[in-house]
Amino acid sequence: MTVDRELTMSRAVVEAIGTEMRENDEVFYMGEDVADYGGIFDSTQGLLEEFGYDRIMDVPISETAYLGAAVGAAQQGMRPIAELMFVDFFGVAMDQIYNQMAKNTYMSGGSVSVPMVLTTAVGGTYSDAAQHSQTLYGTFAHLPGMKVVVPSTAYDAKGLMHNAIRDDDPVVYMYHKRLMGLGWLPSPTGPKTPVPEAEYTIPFGRADVKREGADATVVTLGLHVHRALDAAATLAEEGIDCEVIDLRTLVPLDRETVIESVEKTGRLVVVDEDYRSFGLTGEIVSSVAEEALDALEAVERVAMPDVPIPYARELETEVMPAAADIEAAVRNVQ
Amino acid sequence: MYADMVTARYYEERLQEEYLEGKQPKFDISAGPIPGELHLAAGQEAAAVGVCHHLRDDDVVTAPHRPHHVAIAKGVDLNRMTAEIFGRETGLGRGKGGHMHLFDPDVNFACSGIIAQGCPPAAGAGLAAKKRNTDSVAVAYLGEGAVDQGGFLESLNFAAVHDLPVVFVVEDNDWAISMPQERVTDVEFASKRADGFEMAGVHVDRDDAVAVYEAAAEAVGRARDGNGPTVLSVQVHRRMGHFMGDPQSYRSDEDQEAAMDRDSIERMAAHLRDHGVDDEAMAEIREDAHARVDDAIAWAKDQPKPDAESAYEDVFTNPPSGVTDTEPEFDLAETGGEGE
Ligand SMILES: Cc1ncc(C[n+]2csc(CCOP(=O)(O)OP(=O)(O)O)c2C)c(N)n1
């Protein structure tokens, strides 16, 4: 089936949420500035008109209260979606996130489930400094009990959102601001893709090979899928053929696709917009080392150095992994 | 106070112009000479000057994401603050913090972009003053939308139970981004929250710098004399969008016009006129303020951009060296370990 219609990532996400809300009265959305504003990152544009303030709820700036309330409502069997405006604000409500939302299923011996979605914006590239630019994939994926989703295209975003809302477990759905297709923060061209009108799900734990290649495996997610694809296009001109793997979900993590690819290419580059130490890059490299050490000829990591994200453009550019950094890393492993 | 008010207002007008450079006709937040978000405080000057004019350099102020007017009233170095906003090496934070994260330890000023999270550190500064037996006070600024945050409410209790010299100043501009106050709380004024903690709460129902000054005299005096904390809420107005680029489609024209009509600077000028200050004297104050602002902006734009390598500096005050570099300073044999 060919689809003519292209959507931005934010439109795709909103379409999935709207469909789920229409089909299931138990689904509702809570967050700051999600009603009249439609979400600072356009995450709820147009939903208020259809569903009203009862189901598209503006909440006080009290993350502990409303994220915790989402946990409570979910434990009653409702399906709340709660938005944390920027992931950087998790700190004020972390207990509700990682001690309640993430652990209640386990501590109850499986007798309680928490079918909620925590949506949140991640990422830098527009000089908003250290409290508004982090990605923090690793923080959420590190703490057991939450599924963690990071779409890179509109197509994936819609299918993953359908799945997230239907999932019986808490899902953290992290969208990169630079990919949403916002008027005031232009996206690269990649995330805007054809999106079928019908609903569809993309299962968690299946990485997507966004480009096939024989010479190096580049593993990444979110915004950096697009930077890796740009790098791969440049490298192709030099005769280096990159495979680009988009993880799409961190929990569950599709280690198999990565290992298979490394078995083919022998060379691994992991790219992450999150901090380098104790995070995703280390996780991927060690997973491959554990399972396929023999295949592994060379490894490089490209990630945010372990510094808070600086404000000045020159400084942010210095620390933010760019396509050129990915190219250099791929050349290094050849 | 009038001088600081007109400085703050003109400063923001000039910042706005600079900010929009390169962002027109199509607004792209990542373009132009000033990086990142920009939150302007036009309309909120009375709350800044009315309180800060009671403060000394050793008094501590923590400001939120909308900090310029408070910074100016507290006496933050205008040149270095501007250089910081332009992301320059000689800025207050060497270009690392930016407009929401201004730190000037010379006048004990700090900021945070996370809602209400300046309140606990302000209580901490009050605690330090109390433990050291000094008479300095701490002031935490926050918006009316921030008073539902745990960090604020917990700090109220903490400050109250320890009788700390803290004033919580709530700038009530009716809006938290797009959320009007009545949709997120049933409490009419933030100062009423003080009741629940058995502490003083005062509300100034107009953006009148003189009225704020009088109310603050009592609150700051109470803190300085060791008589505990106060919540002081002040009705102000948000003349602009929440941040630059905010289309404000959630806000009625009448509401915006009402904010424009109630100008605290005009009110202050009228007060001065009533007290015999002539228009010429006020014009002179304005000219001086404008010159100071223009100079600061010119100076800031002339400052060097940070060297990319400096991104790796300042993570720690005392940067850790490699663990393997240091040999233990004791000798095992001497401690009676090996070889005995
Ligand atoms: C913990 C946290 N939650 C949400 C935000 C996003 N945010 C920034 S400003 C703001 C509204 C603040 O309103 P108010 O406190 O009334 O201050 P004003 O902007 O009106 O000056 C929000 C929700 C944040 N910075 N930190």
XYZ file of C-alpha atoms and ligand atoms in Angstrom:
700
model
C 0.000 0.000 0.000
C 1.427 3.383 -0.905
C 0.604 6.330 1.286
C 0.672 9.822 -0.181
C 0.101 11.647 3.023
C 3.188 12.864 4.888
C 2.922 13.909 8.508
C 5.245 15.584 10.939
C 6.129 13.549 13.968
C 3.894 15.636 16.212
C 0.876 15.151 13.932
C 1.519 11.426 13.859
C 1.708 11.206 17.645
C -1.479 13.262 18.058
C -3.297 11.070 15.533
C -2.490 7.938 17.512
C -3.551 9.527 20.798
C -6.802 10.811 19.253
C -7.670 7.385 17.877
C -7.003 5.661 21.188
C -9.064 8.253 23.068
C -11.958 7.796 20.669
C -11.871 4.042 21.038
C -11.384 3.885 24.778
C -13.014 6.227 27.276
C -10.456 5.259 29.864
C -7.659 7.015 27.980
C -7.013 10.611 29.021
C -4.134 13.083 28.806
C -2.691 15.246 31.604
C 0.056 17.806 31.505
C 1.102 21.435 31.712
C -0.139 23.590 28.829
C -1.621 20.633 26.976
C -5.144 22.064 26.682
C -5.343 25.594 25.224
C -1.710 25.649 24.173
C -1.850 22.209 22.593
C 1.434 21.237 24.209
C 4.584 23.323 24.062
C 5.951 20.793 21.559
C 2.604 20.343 19.769
C 2.020 17.013 21.474
C -1.744 17.562 21.862
C -2.581 20.015 19.051
C -6.292 19.945 18.282
C -7.270 17.369 20.909
C -8.928 19.846 23.285
C -11.530 20.774 20.669
C -12.629 17.187 20.337
C -12.243 15.880 23.867
C -12.647 18.888 26.142
C -10.928 19.829 29.395
C -12.002 16.643 31.169
C -9.911 14.430 28.965
C -7.215 16.871 27.896
C -6.352 18.160 31.324
C -4.169 21.121 32.165
C -2.647 20.452 35.558
C -0.956 22.561 38.224
C 2.830 22.759 37.982
C 3.006 19.848 40.416
C 4.720 16.973 38.685
C 4.772 14.849 41.818
C 1.006 15.194 42.107
C -0.074 14.616 38.541
C 2.476 11.981 37.557
C 1.652 10.203 40.791
C -2.051 10.646 40.036
C -1.467 8.982 36.692
C 0.077 6.039 38.545
C -2.944 5.882 40.827
C -5.482 6.111 38.012
C -3.561 3.506 36.017
C -3.613 1.151 38.968
C -7.398 1.558 38.896
C -7.317 0.323 35.310
C -7.548 3.650 33.496
C -5.045 4.471 30.773
C -3.609 7.882 31.520
C -1.048 9.607 29.372
C 0.884 12.128 31.435
C 3.267 14.612 29.890
C 6.416 15.881 31.557
C 7.133 18.990 29.509
C 10.915 18.567 29.379
C 12.604 15.397 30.578
C 14.982 17.619 32.538
C 12.170 18.312 35.003
C 11.961 14.654 36.096
C 13.850 15.435 39.276
C 10.961 17.134 41.044
C 8.864 13.966 40.675
C 11.354 11.160 40.409
C 9.915 9.225 43.302
C 6.569 8.851 41.576
C 8.371 7.782 38.425
C 10.903 5.297 39.631
C 9.675 4.157 43.021
C 5.950 3.999 42.229
C 5.269 3.859 38.493
C 8.179 1.558 37.761
C 8.178 -0.740 40.777
C 4.615 -1.373 41.850
C 4.099 -4.245 39.432
C 7.156 -6.050 40.731
C 6.616 -5.339 44.402
C 3.044 -6.557 44.128
C 4.273 -9.832 42.718
C 2.560 -8.979 39.485
C -0.861 -8.403 41.025
C -0.858 -4.679 40.164
C -0.282 -3.213 36.747
C 0.370 0.397 35.797
C -0.801 0.913 32.214
C 0.235 4.532 31.778
C 2.343 6.443 29.305
C 4.741 9.137 30.448
C 5.524 11.341 27.456
C 8.409 13.763 27.567
C 10.504 15.965 25.302
C 14.236 15.430 25.087
C 17.197 16.912 23.332
C 19.230 19.993 22.611
C 20.486 21.733 19.468
C 18.956 25.128 20.189
C 21.103 26.418 23.051
C 18.649 26.063 25.893
C 21.413 25.174 28.335
C 21.895 22.537 30.990
C 18.406 22.358 32.521
C 16.449 22.146 29.253
C 18.545 20.162 26.767
C 19.230 16.720 28.122
C 18.155 13.447 26.571
C 18.512 11.193 29.642
C 17.727 7.996 27.736
C 20.097 6.143 30.004
C 18.521 7.323 33.242
C 15.116 5.934 32.360
C 16.346 2.785 30.650
C 18.668 2.042 33.558
C 15.924 1.880 36.166
C 14.003 -1.388 35.810
C 10.247 -1.495 35.357
C 9.573 1.038 32.608
C 9.495 0.446 28.895
C 11.343 3.210 27.070
C 10.425 4.338 23.564
C 12.345 6.798 21.366
C 10.890 7.296 17.859
C 12.837 8.933 15.058
C 10.214 9.217 12.321
C 6.526 10.052 12.053
C 5.712 6.518 10.884
C 7.428 4.946 13.855
C 6.063 7.559 16.242
C 2.458 6.714 15.416
C 2.829 2.958 15.580
C 4.845 3.107 18.771
C 2.306 5.436 20.413
C -0.575 3.074 19.653
C 1.443 0.327 21.211
C 2.423 2.429 24.201
C -1.174 3.294 25.092
C -2.321 -0.312 24.739
C 0.571 -1.718 26.730
C -0.278 -2.867 30.243
C 2.998 -1.563 31.610
C 4.293 1.935 32.228
C 5.907 3.293 29.086
C 8.190 6.305 28.904
C 7.771 7.826 25.468
C 10.632 10.237 24.715
C 10.358 12.450 21.666
C 13.157 14.683 20.449
C 12.049 18.321 20.104
C 14.063 18.733 16.928
C 12.092 15.950 15.246
C 8.553 17.064 16.035
C 8.188 19.445 13.087
C 7.633 22.578 15.145
C 7.271 25.899 13.375
C 9.824 27.537 15.654
C 12.366 24.712 15.691
C 12.814 23.375 12.179
C 13.279 19.635 11.782
C 15.599 17.899 9.382
C 13.676 16.398 6.455
C 13.935 12.790 7.624
C 11.314 12.568 10.386
C 8.443 13.714 8.157
C 7.329 10.484 6.495
C 4.298 8.942 4.886
C 1.890 7.822 7.610
C -1.126 5.601 6.921
C -4.432 6.892 8.215
C -5.407 3.512 9.594
C -4.120 2.540 12.980
C -1.156 0.185 13.247
C 1.233 -0.819 15.981
C 4.979 -1.222 16.000
C 5.979 -3.787 18.568
C 8.496 -2.829 21.210
C 11.942 -4.385 21.068
C 12.354 -4.401 17.299
C 15.112 -2.188 16.053
C 14.791 -0.902 12.522
C 17.611 -1.040 10.030
C 17.208 2.408 8.521
C 20.054 1.826 6.054
C 21.759 -1.387 5.096
C 25.516 -1.554 4.729
C 28.491 -3.882 4.881
C 31.421 -1.936 6.339
C 30.294 -0.608 9.699
C 27.307 -0.795 12.025
C 26.120 2.525 13.392
C 23.686 2.088 16.263
C 21.671 5.049 17.456
C 18.191 6.488 18.086
C 16.133 9.676 17.992
C 17.634 12.732 16.316
C 20.921 10.983 15.774
C 19.373 8.465 13.402
C 19.159 11.356 10.960
C 22.668 12.550 11.681
C 23.941 8.995 11.204
C 22.099 8.724 7.888
C 23.671 12.003 6.765
C 27.071 10.693 7.801
C 26.415 7.433 5.962
C 25.558 9.327 2.782
C 28.840 11.237 2.967
C 30.810 8.094 3.754
C 29.179 6.253 0.855
C 30.859 8.711 -1.482
C 34.173 7.613 0.005
C 33.259 4.001 -0.528
C 32.417 3.212 3.098
C 29.081 1.458 3.363
C 27.357 1.968 6.728
C 24.483 0.089 8.225
C 22.383 2.416 10.386
C 20.325 0.791 13.125
C 17.577 2.755 14.841
C 16.897 1.101 18.193
C 13.389 2.638 18.498
C 12.949 1.218 21.994
C 15.554 0.972 24.738
C 13.489 -1.257 26.997
C 13.061 -3.791 25.554
C 16.340 -3.546 23.684
C 16.808 -5.411 20.420
C 20.321 -6.672 20.991
C 19.900 -9.352 18.336
C 19.608 -6.996 15.404
C 22.707 -5.169 16.568
C 24.718 -8.340 17.052
C 23.663 -9.731 13.693
C 24.773 -6.556 12.040
C 28.134 -6.513 13.793
C 28.639 -10.120 12.798
C 28.279 -8.910 9.238
C 30.340 -5.708 9.438
C 32.765 -6.382 12.291
C 32.797 -2.712 13.165
C 30.602 -0.913 15.659
C 29.938 2.769 16.228
C 27.365 3.719 18.861
C 25.972 7.233 18.777
C 24.036 8.798 21.633
C 22.918 12.302 22.538
C 22.951 11.281 26.189
C 26.052 11.445 28.391
C 28.851 9.067 27.525
C 29.610 7.393 30.828
C 27.331 4.763 32.360
C 24.839 4.954 29.517
C 23.514 3.574 26.259
C 26.834 3.487 24.417
C 28.428 1.365 27.106
C 25.390 -0.886 27.193
C 25.439 -1.600 23.470
C 29.174 -2.133 23.310
C 29.187 -4.512 26.251
C 26.190 -6.432 24.908
C 27.997 -7.011 21.641
C 31.224 -7.859 23.447
C 29.430 -10.443 25.566
C 27.683 -12.116 22.666
C 29.939 -11.633 19.688
C 33.422 -10.717 20.832
C 34.981 -12.660 17.990
C 33.148 -10.654 15.381
C 34.133 -7.355 16.913
C 37.112 -5.810 15.189
C 36.791 -2.203 16.248
C 34.506 -0.032 18.371
C 33.911 3.696 18.747
C 31.483 5.670 20.857
C 30.152 9.082 19.917
C 28.211 10.684 22.754
C 27.741 13.769 24.864
C 30.903 14.171 26.934
C 30.333 14.092 30.680
C 29.610 17.785 31.055
C 26.340 19.612 31.671
C 25.080 20.930 28.349
C 26.442 24.426 27.811
C 24.455 27.452 26.608
C 26.629 29.322 24.105
C 26.199 27.995 20.601
C 29.926 27.402 20.126
C 30.018 25.316 23.275
C 26.874 23.315 22.601
C 28.109 22.568 19.098
C 31.385 21.380 20.556
C 29.783 18.787 22.820
C 26.783 17.736 20.687
C 27.548 14.764 18.426
C 27.365 15.939 14.802
C 27.326 14.060 11.509
C 31.031 14.906 11.124
C 31.800 13.238 14.463
C 29.978 10.115 13.330
C 31.872 10.122 10.030
C 35.180 10.432 11.866
C 34.280 7.560 14.166
C 33.313 5.328 11.257
C 36.584 6.131 9.494
C 38.455 5.294 12.685
C 37.017 1.818 12.864
C 37.793 0.976 9.236
C 13.530 52.463 42.273
C 12.305 54.375 39.244
C 15.783 54.165 37.708
C 15.891 50.391 38.111
C 12.397 50.024 36.724
C 13.126 51.966 33.570
C 16.475 50.226 33.224
C 14.784 46.835 33.395
C 12.059 47.796 30.935
C 14.422 49.322 28.399
C 16.864 46.452 28.843
C 14.190 44.005 27.839
C 13.087 46.104 24.900
C 16.651 46.118 23.628
C 17.088 42.384 24.295
C 13.905 41.706 22.392
C 15.238 43.585 19.358
C 18.523 41.745 19.486
C 16.806 38.423 20.047
C 14.595 38.789 16.995
C 17.526 39.529 14.754
C 17.942 36.645 12.358
C 14.668 35.133 13.611
C 12.467 37.062 11.195
C 10.378 36.717 9.146
C 10.251 33.066 10.168
C 10.874 32.494 13.858
C 13.589 29.887 14.374
C 14.628 29.693 17.994
C 18.054 28.365 17.096
C 18.980 31.366 14.893
C 20.159 34.886 15.719
C 22.686 36.408 18.127
C 20.931 35.407 21.379
C 20.668 31.643 21.827
C 17.915 29.625 23.491
C 14.636 30.682 25.070
C 14.085 34.229 26.304
C 11.537 35.065 29.018
C 10.886 38.771 29.422
C 9.513 40.338 32.586
C 8.049 43.594 31.275
C 5.219 44.506 33.639
C 6.748 42.834 36.684
C 9.299 45.515 37.658
C 7.465 46.668 40.791
C 7.935 43.296 42.478
C 11.652 43.387 41.743
C 12.502 46.883 42.908
C 10.036 47.077 45.791
C 11.754 44.173 47.529
C 15.356 44.374 46.342
C 15.691 48.000 47.422
C 15.698 46.725 50.983
C 18.543 44.328 50.298
C 22.296 44.532 50.695
C 24.943 42.724 48.688
C 25.260 40.057 51.364
C 21.544 39.265 51.183
C 20.784 36.331 48.930
C 18.330 36.314 46.040
C 17.274 33.272 44.046
C 15.365 34.043 40.869
C 13.411 31.839 38.473
C 13.430 31.561 34.673
C 12.313 35.216 34.251
C 15.162 36.892 36.044
C 16.367 40.130 34.412
C 14.316 42.672 36.356
C 15.225 41.057 39.665
C 18.886 40.839 38.680
C 18.953 44.524 37.817
C 17.246 45.486 41.070
C 19.698 43.321 43.047
C 22.647 45.034 41.387
C 23.950 42.195 39.244
C 26.763 43.367 36.964
C 24.828 44.517 33.913
C 27.682 44.160 31.466
C 28.598 40.642 32.460
C 24.958 39.583 32.647
C 24.438 40.843 29.123
C 27.571 39.102 27.915
C 26.200 35.908 29.442
C 22.899 36.302 27.633
C 24.826 36.714 24.383
C 26.824 33.588 25.266
C 30.222 35.284 25.581
C 33.378 34.232 27.383
C 33.318 37.198 29.781
C 29.700 36.585 30.756
C 28.792 35.781 34.349
C 28.920 32.066 33.589
C 31.492 32.128 30.775
C 28.650 31.517 28.334
C 27.633 28.250 29.972
C 24.524 29.269 31.875
C 22.663 31.773 29.747
C 19.606 33.840 30.464
C 17.816 31.409 32.811
C 20.927 30.568 34.790
C 22.627 33.776 35.911
C 25.005 33.630 38.865
C 26.653 36.694 40.376
C 28.239 35.683 43.685
C 29.426 39.281 44.280
C 25.841 40.285 45.014
C 24.635 36.798 45.991
C 22.310 36.313 43.044
C 21.424 32.932 41.510
C 18.774 31.534 39.147
C 17.188 28.265 38.149
C 14.969 27.353 35.230
C 13.267 24.565 37.169
C 10.030 25.749 38.706
C 10.222 26.755 42.399
C 13.602 25.168 42.841
C 15.167 28.407 44.042
C 13.090 28.133 47.222
C 15.016 25.396 49.050
C 18.416 27.033 48.430
C 17.006 30.356 49.662
C 15.912 28.596 52.836
C 19.442 27.194 52.998
C 20.943 30.656 52.745
C 18.620 31.712 55.560
C 19.759 28.725 57.574
C 23.413 29.688 57.042
C 22.707 33.253 58.180
C 20.956 31.985 61.270
C 23.688 29.492 62.169
C 26.347 32.145 61.723
C 24.370 34.754 63.597
C 24.502 37.340 60.829
C 21.562 39.556 59.961
C 21.498 38.816 56.263
C 18.282 37.624 54.682
C 17.352 35.474 51.704
C 14.670 36.173 49.130
C 13.253 33.538 46.799
C 11.331 34.830 43.793
C 8.783 32.634 42.067
C 5.690 32.918 39.904
C 2.126 32.262 41.036
C 2.199 29.097 38.947
C 5.159 27.834 40.946
C 3.373 27.834 44.293
C 1.823 24.422 43.629
C 5.263 22.902 43.516
C 6.515 20.737 46.354
C 9.802 22.615 46.507
C 7.955 25.778 47.508
C 5.572 24.202 50.003
C 8.258 22.145 51.679
C 10.462 25.223 51.948
C 7.682 27.179 53.623
C 7.406 24.590 56.318
C 11.147 24.295 56.693
C 11.635 28.051 56.943
C 8.706 28.421 59.334
C 9.697 25.677 61.729
C 13.267 26.993 61.933
C 12.273 30.697 61.974
C 14.543 31.375 59.046
C 15.143 34.866 57.647
C 13.520 34.229 54.278
C 11.030 36.142 52.171
C 9.208 34.217 49.450
C 8.150 36.738 46.825
C 5.433 35.472 44.519
C 5.093 37.494 41.331
C 1.487 36.943 40.412
C 1.078 37.722 36.712
C -2.068 35.545 36.416
C -0.535 33.199 33.869
C 1.665 30.128 33.998
C 2.500 29.892 30.307
C -1.053 29.264 29.011
C -2.638 28.224 32.286
C -4.724 30.830 34.085
C -4.501 30.668 37.817
C -8.134 29.711 38.420
C -7.751 26.522 36.410
C -4.921 25.197 38.571
C -5.669 26.341 42.098
C -8.616 27.261 44.309
C -6.444 29.515 46.470
C -6.936 33.142 45.498
C -3.592 34.609 46.575
C -0.362 32.781 47.102
C 0.197 34.629 50.367
C -2.740 32.699 51.820
C -0.658 29.565 51.675
C 1.412 31.003 54.506
C -1.552 30.466 56.842
C -1.164 26.739 56.650
C 2.355 27.014 57.997
C 1.641 29.540 60.754
C 3.791 32.127 59.078
C 3.254 35.675 57.865
C 1.564 36.186 54.504
C 0.948 39.515 52.800
C -0.674 40.279 49.470
C -0.149 43.488 47.505
C -3.072 43.634 45.132
C -1.596 46.082 42.609
C 1.680 46.431 40.800
C 2.616 49.529 42.712
C 6.320 49.705 43.541
C 5.714 51.933 46.542
C 3.113 49.597 48.021
C 5.462 46.672 47.437
C 8.304 48.627 49.042
C 6.199 49.227 52.138
C 5.061 45.640 52.432
C 8.589 44.416 51.847
C 9.960 46.737 54.537
C 7.976 44.749 57.027
C 8.759 41.329 55.574
C 12.483 41.934 55.140
C 12.607 43.657 58.531
C 10.926 40.670 60.151
C 13.491 38.365 58.624
C 16.439 40.593 59.525
C 15.268 40.887 63.123
C 15.106 37.136 63.509
C 11.312 36.946 63.481
C 10.937 34.419 60.698
C 9.794 34.085 57.122
C 7.028 35.716 55.085
C 5.206 34.954 51.865
C 4.736 38.216 49.988
C 2.605 37.957 46.889
C 2.419 40.826 44.457
C -0.057 41.349 41.627
C 1.932 42.116 38.501
C 1.234 41.859 34.787
C 2.738 39.927 31.943
C 2.925 42.307 28.995
C 4.592 39.810 26.677
C 4.141 36.157 25.830
C 5.527 33.544 28.187
C 8.680 33.386 26.090
C 9.667 35.131 22.921
C 7.857 33.401 20.097
C 4.809 32.514 22.208
C 1.787 33.251 19.974
C -0.481 33.658 23.057
C -3.487 32.306 21.210
C -4.810 31.103 24.567
C -5.082 34.692 25.802
C -7.891 37.117 25.009
C -7.159 40.506 23.483
C -8.864 42.177 26.448
C -6.546 40.439 28.869
C -3.513 41.536 26.922
C -4.779 45.080 26.626
C -5.551 45.209 30.333
C -1.962 44.209 31.052
C -0.731 46.951 28.766
C -2.986 49.533 30.391
C -1.806 48.862 33.917
C 1.742 50.042 33.671
C 3.636 50.008 36.936
C 6.258 52.371 35.574
C 3.669 54.999 34.737
C 2.232 54.534 38.190
C 5.644 55.088 39.729
C 6.177 58.196 37.616
C 2.841 59.571 38.800
C 3.874 58.929 42.371
C 7.134 60.772 41.860
C 5.323 63.674 40.217
C 3.001 63.871 43.232
C 6.074 64.115 45.399
C 7.548 67.001 43.494
C 9.893 65.234 41.093
C 9.597 67.067 37.801
C 9.386 65.482 34.384
C 12.789 66.786 33.460
C 14.437 64.961 36.334
C 12.646 61.778 35.334
C 13.651 62.197 31.721
C 17.228 62.464 32.885
C 16.906 59.247 34.871
C 15.512 57.539 31.802
C 18.286 58.817 29.578
C 20.929 57.604 31.993
C 19.239 54.234 32.190
C 19.042 53.941 28.426
C 22.682 54.893 28.047
C 23.687 52.301 30.627
C 21.728 49.613 28.830
C 22.981 50.566 25.383
C 26.545 50.526 26.708
C 26.062 47.105 28.282
C 24.678 45.653 25.071
C 27.409 47.205 22.952
C 30.044 45.963 25.398
C 28.576 42.472 25.492
C 28.399 42.138 21.726
C 32.022 43.115 21.538
C 33.137 40.382 23.896
C 34.896 37.264 22.664
C 32.968 34.083 22.064
C 34.062 31.203 24.254
C 36.742 28.880 23.067
C 35.152 25.504 22.274
C 37.606 23.735 24.588
C 36.239 25.628 27.560
C 33.119 23.440 27.307
C 35.082 20.840 29.293
C 36.105 23.210 32.085
C 34.200 24.141 35.260
C 32.398 20.826 35.752
C 34.139 20.727 39.109
C 35.751 23.377 41.273
C 38.410 20.854 42.107
C 38.713 18.715 38.989
C 39.502 15.114 39.799
C 42.857 13.920 38.545
C 43.371 10.400 37.261
C 42.905 7.939 40.098
C 46.094 6.083 39.283
C 48.194 9.255 39.393
C 48.384 9.420 43.152
C 50.462 7.116 45.282
C 49.274 6.462 48.833
C 51.156 8.748 51.181
C 51.822 6.205 53.883
C 54.328 3.421 53.816
C 52.882 0.019 54.606
C 56.034 -1.078 56.462
C 55.834 1.915 58.788
C 52.224 1.256 59.663
C 53.165 -2.130 60.868
C 51.641 -3.906 57.917
C 53.809 -5.911 55.624
C 57.147 -7.290 56.725
C 56.593 -7.223 60.457
C 9.519 21.608 37.420
C 9.170 22.374 36.178
N 7.993 22.115 35.565
C 7.648 22.796 34.465
C 8.480 23.760 33.940
C 8.089 24.489 32.662
N 7.703 25.867 32.927
C 8.587 26.881 32.826
S 7.924 28.352 33.221
C 6.426 27.648 33.547
C 5.297 28.514 34.012
C 5.665 29.275 35.217
O 4.627 30.097 35.614
P 4.818 31.058 36.838
O 5.474 30.344 37.960
O 3.506 31.698 37.112
O 5.871 32.133 36.338
P 5.783 33.122 35.108
O 6.300 32.388 33.930
O 4.387 33.542 34.965
O 6.697 34.246 35.471
C 6.464 26.276 33.326
C 5.326 25.382 33.494
C 9.711 23.985 34.591
N 10.600 24.881 34.128
N 10.029 23.298 35.701
